[in-house]
Coordinates of C-alpha atoms in Angstrom, one line a residue:
X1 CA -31.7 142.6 141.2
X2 CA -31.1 138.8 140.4
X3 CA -32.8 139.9 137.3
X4 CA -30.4 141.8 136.2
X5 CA -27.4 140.0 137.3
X6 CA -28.6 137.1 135.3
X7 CA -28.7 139.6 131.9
X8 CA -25.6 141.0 132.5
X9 CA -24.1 137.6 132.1
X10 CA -26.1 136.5 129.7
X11 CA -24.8 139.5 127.7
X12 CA -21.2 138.8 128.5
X13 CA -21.8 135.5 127.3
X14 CA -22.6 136.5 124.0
X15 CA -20.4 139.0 123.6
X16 CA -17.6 135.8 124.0
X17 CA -19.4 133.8 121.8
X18 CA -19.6 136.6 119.1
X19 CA -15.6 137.8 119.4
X20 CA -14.9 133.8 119.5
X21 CA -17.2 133.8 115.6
X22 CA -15.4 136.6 114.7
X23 CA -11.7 134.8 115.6
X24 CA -13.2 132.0 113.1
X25 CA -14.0 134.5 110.5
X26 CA -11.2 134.7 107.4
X27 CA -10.6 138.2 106.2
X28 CA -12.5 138.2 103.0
X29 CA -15.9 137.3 105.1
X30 CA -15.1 140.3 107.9
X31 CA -14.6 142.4 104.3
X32 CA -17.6 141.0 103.0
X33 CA -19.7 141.5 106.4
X34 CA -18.5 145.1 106.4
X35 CA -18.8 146.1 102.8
X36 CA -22.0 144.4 102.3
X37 CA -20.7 141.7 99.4
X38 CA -20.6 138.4 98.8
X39 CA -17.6 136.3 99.8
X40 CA -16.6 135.2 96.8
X41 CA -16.7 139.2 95.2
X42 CA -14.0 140.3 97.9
X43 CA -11.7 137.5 97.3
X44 CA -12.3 138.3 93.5
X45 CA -11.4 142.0 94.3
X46 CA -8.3 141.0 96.5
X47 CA -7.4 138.1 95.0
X48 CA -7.9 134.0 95.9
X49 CA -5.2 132.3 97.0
X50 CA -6.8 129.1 97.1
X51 CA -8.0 129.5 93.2
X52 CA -4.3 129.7 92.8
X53 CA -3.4 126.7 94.1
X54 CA -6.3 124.8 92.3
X55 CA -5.5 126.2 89.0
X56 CA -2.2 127.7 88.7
X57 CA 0.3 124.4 88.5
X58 CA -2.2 123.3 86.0
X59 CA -2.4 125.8 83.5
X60 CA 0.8 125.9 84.0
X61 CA 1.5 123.1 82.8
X62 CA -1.1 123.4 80.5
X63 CA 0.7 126.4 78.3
X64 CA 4.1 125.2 78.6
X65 CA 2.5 121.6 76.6
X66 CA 0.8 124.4 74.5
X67 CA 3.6 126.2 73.3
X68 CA 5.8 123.4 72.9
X69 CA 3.4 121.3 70.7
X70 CA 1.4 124.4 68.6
X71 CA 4.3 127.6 68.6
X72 CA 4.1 127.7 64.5
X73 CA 3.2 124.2 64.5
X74 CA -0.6 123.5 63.7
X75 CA -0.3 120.3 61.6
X76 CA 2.1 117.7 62.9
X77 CA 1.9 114.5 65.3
X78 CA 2.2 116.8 68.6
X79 CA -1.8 118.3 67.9
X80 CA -3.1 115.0 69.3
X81 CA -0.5 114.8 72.1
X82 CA -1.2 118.2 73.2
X83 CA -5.3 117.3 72.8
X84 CA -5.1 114.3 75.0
X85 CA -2.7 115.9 77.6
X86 CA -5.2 118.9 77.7
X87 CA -8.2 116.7 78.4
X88 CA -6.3 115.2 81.1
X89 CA -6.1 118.5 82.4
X90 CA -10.0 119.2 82.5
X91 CA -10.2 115.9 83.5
X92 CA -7.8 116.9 87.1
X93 CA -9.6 120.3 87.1
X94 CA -13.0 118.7 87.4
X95 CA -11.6 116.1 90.3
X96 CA -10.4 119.0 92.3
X97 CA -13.9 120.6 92.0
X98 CA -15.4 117.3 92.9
X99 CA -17.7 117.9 89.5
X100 CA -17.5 114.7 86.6
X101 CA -15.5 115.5 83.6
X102 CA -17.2 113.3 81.2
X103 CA -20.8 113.0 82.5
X104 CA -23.2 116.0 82.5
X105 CA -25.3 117.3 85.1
X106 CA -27.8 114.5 84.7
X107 CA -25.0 112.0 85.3
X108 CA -26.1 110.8 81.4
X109 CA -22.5 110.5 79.6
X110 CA -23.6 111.7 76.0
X111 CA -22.5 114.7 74.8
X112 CA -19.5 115.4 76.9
X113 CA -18.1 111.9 75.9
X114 CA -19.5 113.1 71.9
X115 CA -17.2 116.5 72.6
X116 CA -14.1 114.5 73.3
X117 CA -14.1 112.2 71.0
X118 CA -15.0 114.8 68.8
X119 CA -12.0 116.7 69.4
X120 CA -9.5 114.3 69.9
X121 CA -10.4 112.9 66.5
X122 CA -10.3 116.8 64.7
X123 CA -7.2 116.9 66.2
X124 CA -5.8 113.8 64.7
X125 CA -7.0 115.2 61.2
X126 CA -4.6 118.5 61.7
X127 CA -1.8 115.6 61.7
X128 CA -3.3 113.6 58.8
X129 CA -3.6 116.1 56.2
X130 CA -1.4 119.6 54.2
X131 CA -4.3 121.4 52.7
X132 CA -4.4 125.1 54.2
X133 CA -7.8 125.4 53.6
X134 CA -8.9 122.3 55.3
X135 CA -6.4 123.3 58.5
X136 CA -8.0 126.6 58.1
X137 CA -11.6 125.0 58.6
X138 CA -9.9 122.2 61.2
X139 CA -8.8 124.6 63.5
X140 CA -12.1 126.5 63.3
X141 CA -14.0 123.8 64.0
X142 CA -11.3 122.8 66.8
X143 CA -11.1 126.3 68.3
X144 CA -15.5 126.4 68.6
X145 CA -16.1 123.2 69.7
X146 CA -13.7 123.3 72.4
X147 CA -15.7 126.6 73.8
X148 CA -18.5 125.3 73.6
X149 CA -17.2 121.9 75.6
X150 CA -16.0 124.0 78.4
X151 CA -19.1 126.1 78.3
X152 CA -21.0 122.8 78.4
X153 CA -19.3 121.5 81.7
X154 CA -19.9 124.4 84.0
X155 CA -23.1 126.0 82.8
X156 CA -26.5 124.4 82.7
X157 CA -27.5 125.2 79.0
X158 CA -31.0 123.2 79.7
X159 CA -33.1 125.0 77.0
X160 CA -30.4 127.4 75.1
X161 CA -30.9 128.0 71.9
X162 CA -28.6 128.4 68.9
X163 CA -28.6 132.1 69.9
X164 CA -28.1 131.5 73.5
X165 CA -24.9 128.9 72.8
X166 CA -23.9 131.7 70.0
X167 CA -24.0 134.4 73.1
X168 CA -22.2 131.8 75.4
X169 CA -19.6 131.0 73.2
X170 CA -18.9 134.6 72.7
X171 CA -18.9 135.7 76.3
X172 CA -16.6 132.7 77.4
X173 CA -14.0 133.8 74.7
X174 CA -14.4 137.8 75.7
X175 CA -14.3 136.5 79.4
X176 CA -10.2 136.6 79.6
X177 CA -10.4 140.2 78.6
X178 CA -12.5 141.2 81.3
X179 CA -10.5 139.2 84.2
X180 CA -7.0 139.3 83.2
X181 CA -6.0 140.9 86.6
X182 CA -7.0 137.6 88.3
X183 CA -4.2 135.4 87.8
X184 CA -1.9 138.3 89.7
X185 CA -4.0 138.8 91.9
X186 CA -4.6 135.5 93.4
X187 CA -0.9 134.7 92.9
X188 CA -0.1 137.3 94.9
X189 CA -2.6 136.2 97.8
X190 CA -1.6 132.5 97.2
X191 CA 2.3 134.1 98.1
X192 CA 0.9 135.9 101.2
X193 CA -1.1 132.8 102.1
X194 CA 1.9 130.6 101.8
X195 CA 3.8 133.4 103.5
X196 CA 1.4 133.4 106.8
X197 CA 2.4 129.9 106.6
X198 CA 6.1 130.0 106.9
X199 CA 7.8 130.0 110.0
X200 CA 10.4 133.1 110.6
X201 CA 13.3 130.9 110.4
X202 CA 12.7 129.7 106.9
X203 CA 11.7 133.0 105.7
X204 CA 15.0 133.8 106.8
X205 CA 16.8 131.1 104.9
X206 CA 14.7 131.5 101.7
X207 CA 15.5 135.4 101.8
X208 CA 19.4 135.1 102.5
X209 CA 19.5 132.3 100.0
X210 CA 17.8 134.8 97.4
X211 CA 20.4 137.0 98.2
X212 CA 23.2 135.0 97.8
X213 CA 22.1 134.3 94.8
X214 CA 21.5 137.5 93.3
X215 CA 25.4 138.5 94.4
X216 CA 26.6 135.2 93.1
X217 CA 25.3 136.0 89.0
X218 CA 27.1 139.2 88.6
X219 CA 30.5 137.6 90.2
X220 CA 29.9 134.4 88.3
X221 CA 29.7 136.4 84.7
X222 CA 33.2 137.8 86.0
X223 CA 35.1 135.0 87.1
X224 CA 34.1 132.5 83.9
X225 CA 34.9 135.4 81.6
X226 CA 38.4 135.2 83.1
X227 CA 38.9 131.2 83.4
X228 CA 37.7 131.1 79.9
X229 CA 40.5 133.7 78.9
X230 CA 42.6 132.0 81.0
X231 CA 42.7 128.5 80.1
X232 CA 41.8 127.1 76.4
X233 CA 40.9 123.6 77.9
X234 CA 38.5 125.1 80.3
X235 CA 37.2 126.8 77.7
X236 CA 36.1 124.1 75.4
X237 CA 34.7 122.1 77.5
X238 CA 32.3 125.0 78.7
X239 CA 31.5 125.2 74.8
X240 CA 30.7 121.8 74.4
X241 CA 28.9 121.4 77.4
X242 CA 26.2 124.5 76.2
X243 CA 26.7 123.4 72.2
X244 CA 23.4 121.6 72.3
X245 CA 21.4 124.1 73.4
X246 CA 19.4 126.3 70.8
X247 CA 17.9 129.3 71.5
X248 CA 15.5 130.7 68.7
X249 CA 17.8 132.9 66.6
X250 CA 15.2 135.5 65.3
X251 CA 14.3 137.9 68.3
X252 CA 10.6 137.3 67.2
X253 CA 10.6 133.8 67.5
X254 CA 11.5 134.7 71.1
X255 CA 8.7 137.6 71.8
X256 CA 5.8 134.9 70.2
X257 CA 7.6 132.6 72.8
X258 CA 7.4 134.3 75.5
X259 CA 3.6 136.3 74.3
X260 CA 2.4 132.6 73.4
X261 CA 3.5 131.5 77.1
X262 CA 1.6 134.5 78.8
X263 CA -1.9 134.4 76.9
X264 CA -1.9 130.3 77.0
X265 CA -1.5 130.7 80.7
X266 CA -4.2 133.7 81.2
X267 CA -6.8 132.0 79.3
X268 CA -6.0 128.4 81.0
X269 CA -6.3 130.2 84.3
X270 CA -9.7 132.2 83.6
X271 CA -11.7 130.8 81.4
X272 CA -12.7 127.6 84.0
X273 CA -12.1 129.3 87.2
X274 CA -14.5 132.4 85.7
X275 CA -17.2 129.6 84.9
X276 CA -16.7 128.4 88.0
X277 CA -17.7 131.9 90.0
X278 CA -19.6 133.1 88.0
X279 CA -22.1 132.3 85.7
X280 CA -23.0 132.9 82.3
X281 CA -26.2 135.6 81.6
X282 CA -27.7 134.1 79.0
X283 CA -31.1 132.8 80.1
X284 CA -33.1 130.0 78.3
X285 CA -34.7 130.5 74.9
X286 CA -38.2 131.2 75.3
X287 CA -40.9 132.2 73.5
X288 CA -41.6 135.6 72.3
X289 CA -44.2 137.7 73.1
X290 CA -44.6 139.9 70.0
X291 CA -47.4 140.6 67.7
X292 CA -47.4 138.1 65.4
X293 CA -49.0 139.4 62.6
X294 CA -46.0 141.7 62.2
X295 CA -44.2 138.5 61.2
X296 CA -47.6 137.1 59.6
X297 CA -47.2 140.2 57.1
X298 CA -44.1 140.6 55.8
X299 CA -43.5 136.4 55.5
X300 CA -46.4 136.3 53.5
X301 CA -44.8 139.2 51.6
X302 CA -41.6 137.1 51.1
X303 CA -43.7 134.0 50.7
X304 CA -44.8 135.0 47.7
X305 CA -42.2 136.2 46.2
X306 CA -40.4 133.0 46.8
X307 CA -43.2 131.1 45.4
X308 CA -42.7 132.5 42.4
X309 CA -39.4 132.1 41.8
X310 CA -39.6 128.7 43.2
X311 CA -42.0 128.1 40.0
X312 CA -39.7 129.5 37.6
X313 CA -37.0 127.3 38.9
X314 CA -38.8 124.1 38.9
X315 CA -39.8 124.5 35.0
X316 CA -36.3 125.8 34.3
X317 CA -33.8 123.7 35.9
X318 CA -35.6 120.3 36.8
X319 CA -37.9 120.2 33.9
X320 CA -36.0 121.4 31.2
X321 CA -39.2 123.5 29.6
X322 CA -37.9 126.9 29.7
X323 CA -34.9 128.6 27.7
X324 CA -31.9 130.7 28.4
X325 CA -32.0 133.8 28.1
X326 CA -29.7 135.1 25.0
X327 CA -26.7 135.1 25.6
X328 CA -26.0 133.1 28.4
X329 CA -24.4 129.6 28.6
X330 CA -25.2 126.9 31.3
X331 CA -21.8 127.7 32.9
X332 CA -22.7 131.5 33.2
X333 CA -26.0 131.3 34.4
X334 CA -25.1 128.4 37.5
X335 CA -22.4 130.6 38.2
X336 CA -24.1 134.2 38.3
X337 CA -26.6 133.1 40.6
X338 CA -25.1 131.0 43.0
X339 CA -24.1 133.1 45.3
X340 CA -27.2 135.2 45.9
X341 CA -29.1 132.1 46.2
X342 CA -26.8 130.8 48.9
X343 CA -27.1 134.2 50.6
X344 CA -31.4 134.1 50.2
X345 CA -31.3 130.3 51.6
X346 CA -28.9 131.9 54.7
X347 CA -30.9 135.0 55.5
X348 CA -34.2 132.7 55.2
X349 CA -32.7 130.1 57.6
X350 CA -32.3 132.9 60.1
X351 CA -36.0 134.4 59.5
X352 CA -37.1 130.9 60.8
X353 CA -34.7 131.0 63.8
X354 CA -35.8 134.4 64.5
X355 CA -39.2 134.5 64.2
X356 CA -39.9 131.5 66.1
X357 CA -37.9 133.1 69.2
X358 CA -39.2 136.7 69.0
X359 CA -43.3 136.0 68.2
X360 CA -45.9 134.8 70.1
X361 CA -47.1 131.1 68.9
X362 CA -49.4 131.5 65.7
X363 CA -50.0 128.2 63.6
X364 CA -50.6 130.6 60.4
X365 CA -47.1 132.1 61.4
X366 CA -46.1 128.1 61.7
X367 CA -47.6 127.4 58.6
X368 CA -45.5 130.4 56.2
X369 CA -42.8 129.4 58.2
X370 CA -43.1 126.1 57.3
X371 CA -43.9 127.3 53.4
X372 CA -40.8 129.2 53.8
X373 CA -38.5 126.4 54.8
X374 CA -39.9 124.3 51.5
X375 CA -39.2 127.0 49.2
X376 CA -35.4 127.0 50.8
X377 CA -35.5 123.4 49.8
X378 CA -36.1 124.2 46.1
X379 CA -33.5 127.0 46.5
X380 CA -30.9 124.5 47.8
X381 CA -32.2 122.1 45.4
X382 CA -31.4 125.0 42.6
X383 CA -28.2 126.1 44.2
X384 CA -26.7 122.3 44.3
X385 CA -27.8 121.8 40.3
X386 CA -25.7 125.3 39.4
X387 CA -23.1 124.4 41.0
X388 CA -23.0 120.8 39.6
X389 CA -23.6 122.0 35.7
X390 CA -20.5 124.5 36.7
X391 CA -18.3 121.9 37.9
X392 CA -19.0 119.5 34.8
X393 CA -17.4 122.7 32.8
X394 CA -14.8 124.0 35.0
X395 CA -14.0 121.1 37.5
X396 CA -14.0 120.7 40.9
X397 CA -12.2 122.8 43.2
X398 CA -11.9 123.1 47.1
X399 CA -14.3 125.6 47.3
X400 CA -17.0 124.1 45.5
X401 CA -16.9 121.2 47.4
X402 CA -17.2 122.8 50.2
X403 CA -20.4 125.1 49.2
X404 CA -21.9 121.5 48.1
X405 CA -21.4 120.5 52.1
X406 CA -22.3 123.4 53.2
X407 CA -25.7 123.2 50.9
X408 CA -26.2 119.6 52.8
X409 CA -25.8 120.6 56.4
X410 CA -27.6 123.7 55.3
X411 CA -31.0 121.7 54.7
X412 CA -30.4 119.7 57.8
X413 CA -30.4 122.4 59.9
X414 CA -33.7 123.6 58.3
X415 CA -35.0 120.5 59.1
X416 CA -34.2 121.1 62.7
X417 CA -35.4 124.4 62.8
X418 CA -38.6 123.5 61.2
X419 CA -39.6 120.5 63.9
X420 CA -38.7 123.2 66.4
X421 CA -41.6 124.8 65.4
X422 CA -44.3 122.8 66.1
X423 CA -42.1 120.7 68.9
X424 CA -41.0 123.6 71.4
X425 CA -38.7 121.7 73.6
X426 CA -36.8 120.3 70.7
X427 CA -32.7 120.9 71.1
X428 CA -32.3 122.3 67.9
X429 CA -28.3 123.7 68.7
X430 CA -27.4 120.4 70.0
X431 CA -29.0 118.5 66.6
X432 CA -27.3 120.9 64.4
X433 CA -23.7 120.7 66.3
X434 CA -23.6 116.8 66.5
X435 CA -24.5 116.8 62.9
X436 CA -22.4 119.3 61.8
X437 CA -19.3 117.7 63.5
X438 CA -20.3 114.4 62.6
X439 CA -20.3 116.0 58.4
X440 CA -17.2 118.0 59.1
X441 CA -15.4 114.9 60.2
X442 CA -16.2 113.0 57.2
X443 CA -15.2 115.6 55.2
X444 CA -12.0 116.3 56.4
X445 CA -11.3 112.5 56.7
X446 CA -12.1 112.0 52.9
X447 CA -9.5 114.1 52.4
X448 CA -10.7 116.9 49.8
X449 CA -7.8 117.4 47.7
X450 CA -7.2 113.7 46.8
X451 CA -10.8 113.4 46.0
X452 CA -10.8 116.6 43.8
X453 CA -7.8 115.8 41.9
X454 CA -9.0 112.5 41.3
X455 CA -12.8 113.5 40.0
X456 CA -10.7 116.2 37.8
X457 CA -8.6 114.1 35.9
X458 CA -11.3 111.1 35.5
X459 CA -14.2 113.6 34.2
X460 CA -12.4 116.4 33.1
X461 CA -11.4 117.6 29.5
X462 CA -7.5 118.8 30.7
X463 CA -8.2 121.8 27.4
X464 CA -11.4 122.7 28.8
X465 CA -10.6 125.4 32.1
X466 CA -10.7 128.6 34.0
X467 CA -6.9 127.6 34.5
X468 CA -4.4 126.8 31.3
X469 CA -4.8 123.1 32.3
X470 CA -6.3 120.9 34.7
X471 CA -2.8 119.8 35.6
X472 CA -2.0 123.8 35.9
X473 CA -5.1 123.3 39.0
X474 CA -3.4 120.3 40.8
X475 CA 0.2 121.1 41.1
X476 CA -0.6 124.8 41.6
X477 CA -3.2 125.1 44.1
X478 CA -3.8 121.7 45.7
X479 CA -1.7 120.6 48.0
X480 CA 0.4 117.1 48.9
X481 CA -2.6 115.6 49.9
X482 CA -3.4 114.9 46.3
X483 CA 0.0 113.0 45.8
X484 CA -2.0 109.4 46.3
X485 CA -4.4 110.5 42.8
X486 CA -1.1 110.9 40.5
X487 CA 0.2 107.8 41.6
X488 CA -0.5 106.7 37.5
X489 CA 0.9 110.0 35.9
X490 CA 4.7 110.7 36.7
X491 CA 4.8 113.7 34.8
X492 CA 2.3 114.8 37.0
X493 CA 3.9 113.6 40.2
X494 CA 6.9 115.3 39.4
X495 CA 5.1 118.5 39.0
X496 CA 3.3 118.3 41.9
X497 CA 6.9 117.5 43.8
X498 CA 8.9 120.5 42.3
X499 CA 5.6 122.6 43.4
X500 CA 5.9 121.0 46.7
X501 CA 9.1 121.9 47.7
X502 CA 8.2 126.0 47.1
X503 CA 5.4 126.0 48.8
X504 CA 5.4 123.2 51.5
X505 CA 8.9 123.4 52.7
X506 CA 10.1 120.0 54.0
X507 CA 11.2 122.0 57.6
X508 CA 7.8 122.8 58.1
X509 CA 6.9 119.3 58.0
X510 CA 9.4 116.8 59.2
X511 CA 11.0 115.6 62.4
X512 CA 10.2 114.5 65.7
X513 CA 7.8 117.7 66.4
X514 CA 6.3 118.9 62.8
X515 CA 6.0 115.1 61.6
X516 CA 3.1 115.2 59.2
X517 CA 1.7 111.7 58.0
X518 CA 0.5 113.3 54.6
X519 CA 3.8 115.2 54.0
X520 CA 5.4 111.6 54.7
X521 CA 3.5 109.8 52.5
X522 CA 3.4 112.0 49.1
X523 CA 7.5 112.4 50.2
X524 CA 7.8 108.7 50.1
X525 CA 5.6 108.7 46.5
X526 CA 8.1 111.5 45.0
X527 CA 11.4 108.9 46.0
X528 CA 9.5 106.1 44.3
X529 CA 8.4 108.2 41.1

């Protein structure tokens, strides 16, 4: 009997404890305990107040700064503003999560501290510079870098590969797309939460104030319609009092406004609170497990094949022992094949990247690899020297420039992707990012167009052209940046300035928000002319 006396309250003691438990329980882990989830997947479903609070006033703030400083305003002085606000926004995000902002995992500081700087300087070459093509590339480079920063902070990308970071890019810019109900949702739980909060008397003040506000609009509109009528006095000092304010005047200006507002807001919101809950699927690089005399057998195919032509090039183009073919002049034949050669040394770059990730090991597969990657060399090699002979006849432009830097990082990353082969654990995306940012910057800082129009009109026959003149190139398709080369030829300056102010209108480009330190500088060169 005592027996069961004793059970009985042991059982009534548990039964306490566990209603007590349940008392300490939130809602979302009763929902999760009863539908079998995780906590953080029902406050996903239902929405998470708390993420609100962490991230809303922040991104906030964020795409108010954003629209202010970028709405149809890529080049000026406020790019850098709006850069160095928006890492002091990561930087506040990170505190709240308790996580390091410019640190990695490891606590080593190196390439988050190589991403800011990074950016931060790209940024301050958007405000340095007119070309469109090199704001074009600028804000490429700007735009992937910066995904791949955030990427970097809350996913551990220990042994990604230049196909994993490719994938993890990709999936944090899709990510928005997929989550865009979040932001509504865990407003509206941060409004209940905050509601559960308020005491009955202040929801009653906040609801008749609400009200007396929504009956005060319509009679306001009213009674200053009739004042105004009334008295003229009244009625200019209203004017003046509202004079300085400016809304847009085209109704689109006002729609990219408010659309610019909503999607800087949406993707502030998700993108780190998304990497933050949940992670990215993109698993390590790791070896394949293939056959590798599938890749043994057709790379020994292609192996050939490049040999070859690898022969004919090196007794053609570096020794001089071989002849045109009728027919073609030096400028022709650089310029008919350049292109297919850039696209062989492309495709061949990615047979190395792919083969080393999808078959097994093989040191004969290493080897033709390996033979592969020289012959891309001789192809670069051969691709450079066409587009050099070309340029000695028909100048430099933009674009070749820009092939001849893209040849250059193009054998670097071979390099990388080479070593990879024989040193597994090498980080062959990280190499090839740092280095192409590091070449990227220097290009941009050179600053293309003055350094094109000044090689044209030093080494240049101004008769000999695919334009009428090599004047017709400068003032035509280059852009103020080239102002500083003419500073010798004021015909040539004044050209460039009538051209100038068609295609570069000076609204575009000065004042307090769209200053422009190139536009400033070639202005200041036309005044002096």
């Amino acid at each position: 009997m005592d027996n069961a006396i004793k059970e009985n309250i042991v059982n009534e003691n548990v039964a306490v404890e566990s209603t007590m438990t349940a008392n300490r329980l939130t809602e979302a882990q009763i929902d999760a305990i009863v539908k079998g989830k995780s906590v953080e997947e029902v406050q996903m479903a239902k929405g998470d107040g708390k993420a609100f609070a962490k991230y809303g006033l922040l991104s906030l703030i964020f795409t108010i700064v954003y629209t202010i400083c970028l709405y149809r305003n890529r080049m000026s002085i406020t790019y850098p503003i709006f850069m160095a606000i928006t890492m002091g926004l990561i930087a506040l995000v990170r505190k709240s999560d308790n996580l390091p902002f410019l640190r990695d995992r490891k606590g080593k500081l190196g390439m988050n501290l190589f991403y800011v700087v990074s950016l931060m300087l790209l940024a301050i070459s958007k405000c340095m510079f007119t070309s469109h093509s090199l704001q074009n590339l600028s804000g490429l480079a700007i735009f992937l870098l910066f995904m791949s920063f955030i990427m970097q902070l809350y996913v551990d990308t220990t042994g990604w590969d230049i196909a994993g970071w490719i994938g993890g890019i990709f999936f944090t810019i899709v990510r928005p797309i997929e989550y865009l109900p979040w932001p509504f949702k865990d407003f509206a739980a941060w409004v209940k939460d905050k509601g559960s909060e308020t005491s009955k008397e202040k929801k009653s003040a906040f609801m008749a104030v609400g009200l007396g506000i929504v009956i005060a609009i319509p009679l306001l509109a009213v009674v200053i319609s009739l004042l105004i009528s009334a008295d003229a006095v009244f009625s200019r000092v209203l004017e003046r009092a509202f004079s300085e304010i400016h809304l847009p005047d085209n109704i689109w200006d006002i729609v990219g406004v408010a659309f610019t507002l909503f999607y800087g807001f949406v993707c502030a919101y998700i993108i780190p609170n998304s990497l933050s809950k949940k992670k990215l699927s993109v698993s390590p690089a790791k070896q394949g497990n293939n056959n590798p005399l599938i890749a043994i057998t057709f790379t020994i195919l292609l192996g050939i094949v490049y040999l070859f032509f690898c022969l004919i090039q090196v007794l053609f183009l570096f020794t001089d022992s071989m002849k045109l073919p009728t027919g073609y002049t030096y400028a022709e034949y650089a310029h008919e094949g350049f292109y297919q050669l850039l696209a062989v040394c492309i495709i061949n770059v990615g047979l190395v990247l792919i083969c080393s990730r999808a078959f097994a090991k093989n040191k004969l597969l290493n080897i033709i690899l390996s033979v592969i990657g020289a012959c891309t060399y001789i192809m670069i090699a051969s691709s450079a020297m066409r587009m050099v002979l070309y340029i000695g006849v028909y100048q430099l432009t933009f674009l070749r420039l820009f092939v001849l830097w893209f040849l250059c990082v193009l054998s670097l990353w071979l390099a990388f992707l080479i070593v990879s082969l024989y040193k597994s654990n090498f980080p062959v995306f990280k190499a090839a990012m740092v280095t192409i940012t590091v070449a990227y910057l220097v290009f941009a800082f050179a600053n293309p167009d003055y350094q094109i129009a000044k090689y044209d009109l030093a080494h240049t026959d101004s008769s000999v052209s695919e334009y009428e003149s090599v004047a017709e190139y400068i003032t035509d398709h280059l852009s103020p940046d080239a102002a500083l080369a003419l500073t010798g030829d004021k015909k040539l300056l004044k050209d460039l300035e009538n051209e100038v102010r068609y295609t570069y209108p000076k609204e575009n480009y000065e004042g307090i928000r769209k200053f422009n330190i190139s536009y400033a500088r070639a202005k200041a060169l036309f005044e002096e002319n």
